[in-house]
XYZ file of C-alpha atoms in Angstrom:
421
model
C 133.412 70.713 83.499
C 130.593 72.670 81.940
C 129.021 73.409 85.278
C 129.765 70.023 86.815
C 131.801 69.916 90.034
C 133.822 66.686 90.286
C 136.059 65.580 93.055
C 139.500 64.252 92.263
C 138.175 60.717 92.753
C 135.227 61.419 90.441
C 137.475 62.907 87.773
C 139.699 59.838 87.784
C 136.645 57.579 87.540
C 135.274 59.464 84.536
C 138.676 59.519 82.860
C 138.946 55.764 83.338
C 135.466 55.162 81.899
C 136.296 57.327 78.861
C 139.529 55.396 78.299
C 137.736 52.036 78.607
C 135.035 53.151 76.168
C 137.600 54.222 73.610
C 139.538 50.988 74.070
C 136.416 48.859 73.663
C 135.444 50.843 70.533
C 138.879 50.252 69.012
C 138.766 46.549 69.874
C 135.318 46.215 68.340
C 136.406 48.023 65.167
C 139.507 45.919 64.712
C 137.631 42.788 65.736
C 134.914 43.364 63.136
C 137.497 44.118 60.432
C 139.445 40.988 61.324
C 136.254 38.915 61.263
C 135.286 40.200 57.810
C 138.847 39.696 56.580
C 138.850 36.112 57.828
C 135.512 35.435 56.159
C 136.805 36.839 52.859
C 139.936 34.695 53.105
C 137.826 31.641 53.861
C 135.640 32.355 50.817
C 138.742 32.766 48.629
C 140.145 29.536 50.001
C 136.909 27.715 49.233
C 136.735 29.095 45.691
C 140.361 28.180 45.024
C 139.777 24.668 46.345
C 136.695 24.178 44.147
C 138.512 25.517 41.082
C 141.451 23.148 41.608
C 139.334 20.082 42.292
C 137.177 20.760 39.224
C 140.243 21.273 37.027
C 141.844 18.007 38.168
C 138.547 16.168 37.610
C 138.530 17.562 34.053
C 142.107 16.389 33.488
C 141.094 12.898 34.645
C 138.050 12.907 32.353
C 140.082 13.943 29.302
C 142.821 11.405 30.055
C 140.182 8.660 30.175
C 138.898 9.819 26.786
C 142.428 9.759 25.358
C 143.011 6.272 26.751
C 139.806 5.033 25.102
C 140.791 6.760 21.869
C 144.188 5.046 22.043
C 142.488 1.672 22.497
C 140.075 2.048 19.564
C 142.585 3.499 17.102
C 145.134 0.857 18.043
C 142.684 -1.970 17.403
C 141.675 -0.558 14.011
C 145.262 0.075 12.920
C 146.365 -3.373 14.052
C 143.607 -4.875 11.934
C 144.692 -2.854 8.889
C 148.324 -3.828 9.495
C 147.539 -7.545 9.698
C 145.113 -7.450 6.727
C 147.098 -5.393 4.239
C 145.868 -7.582 1.397
C 142.388 -6.122 2.023
C 143.567 -2.500 2.033
C 141.906 -1.638 -1.304
C 138.463 -2.637 -0.013
C 138.632 -0.958 3.415
C 136.302 1.941 4.191
C 137.283 5.594 4.239
C 136.740 5.860 8.025
C 139.010 2.872 8.669
C 141.759 4.418 6.560
C 141.396 7.794 8.290
C 141.637 6.196 11.730
C 144.795 4.287 10.819
C 146.415 7.400 9.338
C 145.470 9.473 12.409
C 147.055 6.848 14.667
C 150.371 6.653 12.818
C 150.981 10.260 11.732
C 152.438 12.668 14.254
C 150.943 16.146 14.548
C 153.203 18.469 16.516
C 150.851 21.421 16.009
C 148.332 20.124 18.549
C 148.729 19.473 22.245
C 146.190 17.413 24.185
C 143.349 19.382 25.753
C 144.376 18.303 29.254
C 147.735 20.100 28.768
C 146.059 23.519 29.321
C 147.811 24.914 32.412
C 145.853 28.163 32.897
C 144.224 26.928 36.135
C 147.583 25.692 37.419
C 149.072 29.151 36.880
C 146.139 30.747 38.698
C 146.645 28.338 41.599
C 150.430 28.590 41.856
C 150.829 32.248 40.950
C 148.848 33.592 43.924
C 151.160 33.829 46.927
C 148.171 34.027 49.284
C 146.810 30.662 48.166
C 149.068 28.643 50.433
C 148.601 31.062 53.336
C 144.817 30.752 53.033
C 144.775 26.982 52.680
C 143.449 25.323 55.811
C 145.203 22.067 55.020
C 148.806 22.083 53.831
C 148.259 18.586 52.430
C 145.528 19.885 50.114
C 147.970 22.405 48.632
C 150.635 19.715 48.230
C 148.155 17.342 46.580
C 147.125 19.939 43.985
C 150.761 20.774 43.222
C 151.529 17.070 42.872
C 148.562 16.588 40.532
C 149.816 19.312 38.218
C 153.348 17.904 38.398
C 151.990 14.534 37.286
C 150.219 16.221 34.364
C 153.508 17.807 33.251
C 155.326 14.513 33.697
C 152.881 12.649 31.460
C 153.081 15.391 28.838
C 156.862 14.958 28.902
C 156.445 11.226 28.229
C 154.231 11.963 25.221
C 156.778 14.380 23.800
C 159.980 12.408 24.425
C 159.462 8.685 25.134
C 159.950 6.193 22.328
C 156.672 4.365 22.965
C 154.760 7.589 22.192
C 156.860 8.448 19.126
C 154.638 7.916 16.104
C 156.242 6.149 13.128
C 155.317 8.869 10.609
C 156.870 12.099 11.884
C 155.914 15.593 10.749
C 158.963 15.610 8.493
C 158.102 12.189 7.022
C 154.538 13.286 6.346
C 155.569 16.525 4.601
C 158.034 14.608 2.411
C 155.254 12.188 1.481
C 152.812 15.006 0.675
C 155.321 16.742 -1.613
C 155.306 13.673 -3.858
C 151.516 13.716 -4.290
C 149.444 15.070 -7.126
C 146.702 17.693 -6.782
C 144.101 14.950 -7.218
C 145.343 13.218 -4.044
C 143.557 15.785 -1.870
C 139.854 16.431 -1.367
C 138.297 19.904 -1.320
C 139.124 20.298 2.402
C 142.803 19.514 1.847
C 142.654 16.025 3.385
C 144.165 12.931 1.814
C 141.882 11.004 -0.513
C 141.308 7.275 0.045
C 143.953 6.338 -2.535
C 146.511 8.703 -0.993
C 145.722 7.325 2.477
C 146.288 3.774 1.232
C 149.596 4.832 -0.307
C 150.704 6.435 2.988
C 149.725 3.345 5.003
C 151.559 0.980 2.647
C 154.643 3.150 3.016
C 154.321 3.254 6.822
C 153.763 -0.506 7.141
C 157.130 -1.126 5.490
C 158.896 0.644 8.353
C 160.138 -1.314 11.365
C 159.107 1.629 13.573
C 155.419 1.045 12.725
C 155.442 -2.516 14.024
C 157.238 -1.373 17.196
C 154.736 1.451 17.710
C 151.823 -0.991 17.464
C 153.518 -3.333 19.962
C 154.029 -0.464 22.409
C 150.266 -0.053 22.771
C 150.213 -1.779 26.172
C 152.960 0.463 27.531
C 151.072 3.567 26.429
C 147.863 2.276 27.986
C 149.687 1.456 31.236
C 151.059 5.005 31.305
C 147.590 6.504 30.984
C 146.130 4.107 33.574
C 148.879 4.858 36.109
C 148.447 8.631 35.955
C 144.646 8.424 35.961
C 144.683 6.199 39.069
C 147.152 8.484 40.863
C 145.169 11.638 40.061
C 141.892 10.042 41.161
C 143.413 9.122 44.524
C 144.856 12.601 45.097
C 141.639 14.383 44.150
C 139.572 12.066 46.312
C 141.746 13.159 49.247
C 141.310 16.781 48.196
C 137.529 16.523 48.278
C 137.611 14.857 51.700
C 139.975 17.435 53.243
C 138.095 20.425 51.827
C 134.678 18.850 52.510
C 133.627 19.156 48.839
C 130.546 17.180 47.851
C 129.062 16.375 44.428
C 126.433 19.055 45.048
C 129.202 21.584 45.742
C 130.842 20.716 42.428
C 127.531 20.974 40.553
C 126.975 24.438 42.040
C 130.515 25.500 41.113
C 129.997 24.368 37.518
C 126.680 26.201 37.347
C 128.174 29.488 38.592
C 131.635 29.398 37.057
C 131.582 27.067 34.062
C 128.136 26.953 32.486
C 127.027 30.538 33.198
C 123.866 30.088 31.176
C 120.131 30.716 31.474
C 117.255 28.617 30.108
C 115.516 29.669 26.873
C 111.820 30.326 26.211
C 110.133 30.272 22.803
C 109.150 33.950 23.153
C 112.778 34.952 23.718
C 113.852 33.167 20.535
C 111.682 35.293 18.241
C 113.845 37.563 16.106
C 116.959 37.392 13.936
C 120.103 35.564 14.984
C 123.493 35.718 13.294
C 126.139 33.025 13.236
C 129.619 33.789 11.898
C 132.423 31.395 11.044
C 136.190 31.796 10.759
C 136.036 31.330 6.970
C 133.772 34.422 6.648
C 130.603 32.390 6.109
C 127.580 34.086 7.728
C 124.246 32.441 8.629
C 121.074 34.329 9.563
C 118.076 32.662 11.208
C 114.801 34.620 11.334
C 112.472 32.928 13.839
C 108.893 34.213 13.660
C 105.892 34.140 16.024
C 103.928 31.825 13.734
C 106.713 29.179 14.100
C 107.998 29.912 10.591
C 111.743 30.287 10.126
C 113.796 31.806 7.321
C 117.421 30.793 6.854
C 119.721 33.010 4.772
C 123.355 32.059 4.452
C 126.322 33.653 2.704
C 129.009 31.118 1.938
C 132.107 30.849 -0.183
C 132.240 27.352 -1.627
C 135.488 25.894 -2.888
C 135.670 23.870 -6.088
C 138.524 22.148 -7.899
C 138.022 22.798 -11.607
C 139.779 20.428 -14.013
C 141.213 22.030 -17.154
C 141.569 19.406 -19.880
C 143.845 21.379 -22.171
C 146.238 22.322 -19.364
C 145.822 18.902 -17.662
C 145.593 20.442 -14.236
C 143.199 21.195 -11.363
C 142.725 24.798 -10.264
C 140.871 25.847 -7.081
C 138.073 28.352 -7.685
C 135.747 30.141 -5.293
C 131.963 30.238 -5.638
C 130.402 32.918 -3.370
C 126.663 32.282 -2.886
C 123.740 33.707 -0.961
C 120.925 31.209 -0.440
C 117.555 31.266 1.319
C 115.440 28.457 2.765
C 112.117 28.513 4.605
C 110.713 26.114 7.146
C 109.285 25.654 10.654
C 110.809 25.832 14.129
C 109.829 24.616 17.578
C 111.339 24.577 21.060
C 110.903 21.425 23.141
C 112.513 21.732 26.539
C 115.979 23.077 25.775
C 116.059 21.669 22.236
C 115.555 23.983 19.253
C 114.533 22.146 16.093
C 114.330 23.720 12.635
C 112.997 21.834 9.609
C 113.564 23.450 6.209
C 111.725 22.563 3.008
C 114.137 21.904 0.126
C 111.486 23.075 -2.356
C 111.733 26.612 -0.941
C 115.450 26.821 -1.723
C 116.242 30.045 -3.534
C 119.681 31.168 -4.668
C 119.644 34.936 -4.158
C 123.151 35.486 -5.528
C 125.912 33.321 -6.929
C 129.218 34.115 -8.544
C 132.188 32.149 -9.836
C 135.681 33.533 -9.334
C 137.900 32.516 -12.240
C 140.735 34.890 -11.314
C 143.093 32.041 -10.355
C 142.812 30.331 -13.730
C 145.702 30.549 -16.173
C 145.209 33.003 -19.053
C 144.906 30.166 -21.551
C 141.743 28.951 -19.794
C 140.016 32.236 -18.967
C 138.120 32.539 -22.247
C 136.985 28.900 -22.254
C 135.906 29.027 -18.606
C 133.204 31.659 -19.201
C 130.916 29.045 -20.668
C 131.201 26.939 -17.511
C 129.632 29.489 -15.162
C 126.072 28.312 -15.704
C 127.084 24.659 -15.394
C 128.763 25.344 -12.061
C 125.741 27.293 -10.819
C 123.378 24.466 -11.773
C 125.609 21.935 -10.039
C 125.561 23.913 -6.784
C 121.794 24.396 -6.835
C 121.351 20.655 -7.335
C 123.782 19.967 -4.487
C 121.952 22.319 -2.103
C 118.558 20.789 -2.889
C 119.791 17.306 -2.031
C 121.133 18.249 1.405
C 119.325 17.462 4.658
C 118.340 20.817 6.130
C 117.086 19.612 9.506
C 118.810 21.351 12.420
C 118.400 20.225 16.049
C 120.347 21.890 18.848
C 120.393 22.064 22.628
C 120.245 25.808 23.365
C 120.689 28.229 26.269
C 121.373 31.936 26.805
C 124.506 33.487 28.208
C 123.947 35.822 31.165
C 123.383 38.838 28.879
C 120.489 37.126 27.094
C 121.835 38.405 23.758
C 123.980 35.398 22.862
C 122.382 32.046 22.137
C 124.685 29.144 22.970
C 124.087 25.787 21.351
C 125.638 22.371 21.588
C 126.281 20.027 18.697
C 127.461 16.448 18.835
C 129.611 14.839 16.205
C 130.966 11.335 15.988
C 134.727 11.101 16.305
C 136.929 8.755 14.303
C 137.216 6.424 17.274
C 133.471 6.062 17.719
C 132.772 8.393 20.637
C 130.627 11.538 20.532
C 132.285 14.928 20.860
C 130.239 17.919 22.027
C 131.148 21.387 20.806
C 129.616 24.680 21.934
C 128.990 27.493 19.439
C 127.019 30.707 19.570
C 124.624 32.955 17.697
C 124.224 36.685 18.349
C 120.856 38.413 18.485
C 120.485 41.113 15.808
C 116.851 42.135 16.420
C 113.777 41.052 18.364
C 111.278 41.769 15.603
C 109.988 38.779 13.608
C 109.537 40.761 10.402
C-alpha cells in the first residue's frame, strides 16, 4: 500500500498488529472508565457510610439528652407532688418544670425523630450495591428501625402517656382569666399552681410518676443497642474519630473563621416576629445598635374591667464598644447612650368606650418603656463564624433549659455593607 510491496505473510502480520493495537486501545479505554467508575462508587460508598454513622451518633446524643431531661424533670415533679403543702412558696422555674413534665404537647416531635438522613440512605437503590459490607447496610437499617420503634412507644405506650393531655390542657385554659397569662402567652405562677393541683388529684399523675423507671429503661435499652450497632459500623467501614471530625467540618459546620477586619460594616438580624436589629461595627472599635421592635403590652381598663393587648412599635439606638477575641465577638453598650428614635402606641384594639381616655396614657407608656430599656443589660457575647460565602455571620448562643442543661442555638446576621460609616 502507498508504494509498499508486502508479501502475503507480511500483509497478514500487519493486519494482526493493527487488530491487536485496536483491541489493546479498546481494553485500555474501557479499563480506565471502569477504574474511574469504581473509584467514584467507592467515594459514594464512603460518603454514605460517614453520613449514616454521623446521623446515628447524633440520634444517640439526643436520646442521652432526653434521658437526662426525663431524670431531672421527674425528680422535680416528684418533689412538688410529695410537697404539695409548699406549692405556694415554690419558685417559678420549679412550677414550669413540673407543668412541662405533666402536660402533653402533640405539636412537637423529638429532634431525633427527623428521618431525612434515613430517607437519603434507604431511597438510593445504589446504596446497597455500593456497600462493601452487607452487614453495615443491615446495621444502619436496624438502627433506623429501632428509632421508629422507640418513637412508637412514645406515641402509644401507657408509660409515656402524660396525665394532662392536649384536650385536658385546652379545657383547663378555657376556664382561665386573661390575667392568668403573661405577655408571652404562658401560664402565670398562680395558673401553673392551679393546673398542678388539678393534675395531682388524678390517679393517672401518680401512675405516670411511678412509670419513670420504665421510661428510663426504655431510653437506656435503645441507646445501648444503637451504640453497639454504630460501633460495629465504624469498625467495618474503618471510620476513625478523625474521619468523623473531617466529615463534620466539610458537611455539617461549613464555616470559616472570622477576623476583626472582616467584621467592620453593618449587619442585619431579622426575626420571625418582624423585629429587625442592625449592628454597625466601626474601625475604631465603636459599635452602634439600632433595633426596630414591636413590644406587646396588656393594658388594664378600669371602667371596662378588662385587659386588652396593645402594640408598641419602637425604634431605639444604643452605642458602645466591640472586640473580637479568638472566635468570640463581644459588644458592650452604654445605657446612658440609649435614644428612642421613634415610638408609637397602637390603641386600635381598644373598645370605643376607652379610646378617648387612652390618649392620655400614651406618654405614660412611652416613659415606662424608656425606663425598661435603660435598666436592661446590653452586653452581648457570641461565638461567631462565617458561612462559605463570607456574607452571613453565624453565631452561637447558649441558654439554660428548664432541666438545668445548656442548649446551643445557631442564628445568623447578614452583611448589608462593608463601610463603617
